[in-house]
C-alpha positions as CSV (number, residue, x, y, z in Angstrom):
1,X,103.0,65.8,94.9
2,X,102.8,69.6,95.7
3,X,101.7,72.1,93.1
4,X,102.0,75.9,92.7
5,X,100.1,78.4,90.9
6,X,102.1,81.0,89.0
7,X,101.5,84.6,88.9
8,X,102.8,87.2,87.7
9,X,103.6,87.8,86.4
10,X,104.7,89.4,87.8
11,X,105.4,90.9,88.7
12,X,105.4,91.4,89.7
13,X,106.1,92.8,89.4
14,X,106.6,92.0,89.2
15,X,105.4,93.2,89.4
16,X,105.2,97.1,89.4
17,X,108.4,98.4,91.1
18,X,109.8,100.5,88.3
19,X,107.1,103.1,88.3
20,X,108.3,104.5,91.6
21,X,111.8,105.4,90.6
22,X,113.0,109.0,90.0
23,X,114.1,109.4,86.5
24,X,115.2,113.0,87.1
25,X,117.0,112.4,90.4
26,X,120.2,114.0,88.9
27,X,121.6,110.9,87.3
28,X,119.5,110.5,84.3
29,X,118.8,106.8,84.3
30,X,118.9,103.8,86.7
31,X,119.7,100.1,86.3
32,X,118.4,97.2,88.6
33,X,120.9,95.5,90.7
34,X,119.5,92.0,90.2
35,X,121.9,90.4,92.8
36,X,120.5,92.7,95.5
37,X,116.9,92.4,94.4
38,X,114.2,89.7,94.9
39,X,110.6,88.8,93.6
40,X,108.4,86.2,95.0
41,X,104.8,84.9,94.7
42,X,102.7,82.9,97.1
43,X,100.4,80.0,95.9
44,X,97.5,78.7,97.9
45,X,96.6,74.9,97.5
46,X,93.7,73.1,98.9
47,X,92.4,76.5,100.3
48,X,94.7,76.3,103.2
49,X,98.4,75.7,102.3
50,X,100.6,78.6,101.3
51,X,103.9,78.3,99.5
52,X,106.5,80.8,98.5
53,X,108.1,80.6,95.1
54,X,110.9,83.0,93.7
55,X,112.1,84.3,90.4
56,X,115.7,85.3,90.6
57,X,116.1,86.2,86.9
58,X,115.3,90.0,87.1
59,X,116.4,92.9,84.9
60,X,115.1,96.4,84.7
61,X,115.8,100.1,84.2
62,X,114.5,103.6,84.3
63,X,115.4,105.7,81.4
64,X,116.1,109.5,81.4
65,X,112.7,110.0,79.7
66,X,110.9,108.4,82.6
67,X,110.1,105.1,80.9
68,X,110.5,102.3,83.5
69,X,110.6,98.5,82.8
70,X,111.0,95.4,84.7
71,X,111.5,92.0,83.1
72,X,111.0,88.7,85.0
73,X,112.4,85.5,83.5
74,X,109.8,82.8,84.0
75,X,112.2,80.0,83.4
76,X,114.0,80.9,86.6
77,X,111.0,80.0,88.8
78,X,112.2,78.3,92.0
79,X,109.7,76.3,94.0
80,X,112.0,74.1,95.9
81,X,111.1,71.0,93.9
82,X,112.7,70.3,90.5
83,X,109.8,68.5,88.9
84,X,107.3,71.3,90.0
85,X,109.6,73.9,88.5
86,X,109.6,71.9,85.2
87,X,105.9,71.6,85.2
88,X,105.4,75.3,86.0
89,X,107.5,76.3,82.9
90,X,105.9,73.9,80.6
91,X,102.3,73.6,81.7
92,X,101.6,77.0,83.2
93,X,103.9,79.7,81.9
94,X,104.5,77.9,78.5
95,X,108.0,79.5,78.6
96,X,108.7,78.2,75.1
97,X,106.2,80.8,73.8
98,X,106.3,83.4,76.7
99,X,109.7,83.5,78.2
100,X,109.3,86.5,80.4
101,X,106.7,88.8,82.2
102,X,107.2,92.5,81.9
103,X,106.2,95.5,83.9
104,X,106.1,99.0,82.3
105,X,105.3,102.4,83.7
106,X,105.8,106.0,82.8
107,X,107.4,107.6,85.8
108,X,106.3,110.9,87.2
109,X,109.8,112.1,88.1
110,X,108.5,115.2,90.0
111,X,106.8,112.9,92.6
112,X,110.2,111.5,93.8
113,X,112.7,114.1,92.6
114,X,114.5,115.8,95.4
115,X,114.3,112.7,98.0
116,X,117.1,113.1,100.4
117,X,119.3,110.3,101.6
118,X,117.3,108.2,103.9
119,X,113.9,109.7,102.9
120,X,111.0,107.4,101.9
121,X,107.9,108.2,99.8
122,X,104.7,106.1,99.5
123,X,103.3,105.9,96.1
124,X,99.9,104.6,95.0
125,X,99.9,103.7,91.4
126,X,99.4,101.0,88.7
127,X,101.5,99.5,86.0
128,X,101.0,97.5,82.8
129,X,101.8,93.8,83.3
130,X,102.5,91.9,80.2
131,X,102.2,88.1,81.0
132,X,101.4,84.9,79.0
133,X,100.3,87.0,75.9
134,X,98.1,89.4,77.8
135,X,98.5,93.0,79.1
136,X,96.6,94.3,82.0
137,X,96.8,97.3,84.5
138,X,97.7,96.2,88.0
139,X,97.3,98.6,91.0
140,X,100.0,98.7,93.7
141,X,101.3,100.6,96.7
142,X,105.0,101.1,96.8
143,X,107.6,102.5,99.2
144,X,110.5,104.3,97.4
145,X,113.6,105.0,99.6
146,X,116.7,107.0,98.6
147,X,119.6,105.1,100.2
148,X,122.2,107.7,98.9
149,X,122.9,109.6,95.8
150,X,123.4,106.5,93.7
151,X,120.9,104.0,95.1
152,X,117.1,103.6,95.3
153,X,115.2,100.9,97.2
154,X,111.6,100.0,96.0
155,X,109.5,97.7,97.9
156,X,105.8,96.7,97.9
157,X,103.9,98.0,101.0
158,X,101.7,95.0,100.7
159,X,101.6,92.1,98.2
160,X,100.4,93.0,94.7
161,X,97.4,90.8,93.7
162,X,97.6,89.3,90.3
163,X,94.5,87.4,88.9
164,X,95.7,84.4,86.9
165,X,92.3,84.5,85.0
166,X,93.2,87.9,83.6
167,X,96.3,86.3,81.8
168,X,94.9,83.1,80.5
169,X,96.6,81.0,83.1
170,X,93.5,79.2,84.6
171,X,93.7,76.3,82.3
172,X,97.3,75.8,83.1
173,X,96.6,76.0,86.9
174,X,93.9,73.3,86.5
175,X,96.4,71.1,84.7
176,X,98.8,71.4,87.5
177,X,96.1,70.8,90.0
178,X,95.1,67.6,88.3
179,X,98.6,66.2,87.8
180,X,99.4,67.0,91.5
181,X,96.2,65.4,92.7
182,X,94.9,68.6,94.5
183,X,91.4,69.7,95.2
184,X,92.1,73.5,94.4
185,X,94.9,76.0,93.6
186,X,94.0,79.5,94.1
187,X,93.9,81.8,91.0
188,X,94.5,85.1,92.9
189,X,98.2,85.3,93.5
190,X,100.0,87.7,95.8
191,X,103.3,89.1,94.5
192,X,106.0,90.8,96.7
193,X,109.3,92.4,95.8
194,X,112.3,94.3,97.1
195,X,114.3,96.1,94.3
196,X,117.6,97.9,94.4
197,X,118.4,100.4,91.7
198,X,121.8,102.0,90.9
199,X,122.3,105.3,89.1
200,X,123.9,105.1,85.8
201,X,127.1,107.2,85.3
202,X,128.6,109.3,88.0
203,X,125.5,111.5,88.7
204,X,126.5,114.5,86.7
205,X,124.7,115.8,83.6
């Protein structure tokens, strides 16, 4: 039976997409369009087999004060195998205690304010990832694109690496490895995302 190593945590972020969004782009605040966004992680088992897993339950916002947050509902993990999803929730993420992973960042609005429609900016940054009861800083490189006056598109230039050992997840990974009869499951997890944000209001002060 196949087995997957969780991550995120995000998150992410998740997990780190919110730091890049301009809080002062003329609209004051922004809300994540979850239906037009995605976040996925890759697990490596037996040192050679890679599998992609998704977390469709996403929510986020950027406040007028520059406070950005992204929440990943860990119960929503989709690995393509029902029993594996259940084991991930119960044995790895322990979603009864830790229902979500959260990414937060204070946005430097001056860095992205003034982006014209179609213009893109690269951002090297880090965000706080809160996962499985631990909070750590995670570095990331993002691309932020202004699609038009009311929409921002944020993607990871390359996968964000999350170390499961930093979030007390290694014991859960080992439990998954044993129940699946695997030799190994990697503890360093790549996270990728594509996030669409919509401006709140009509763009006026």
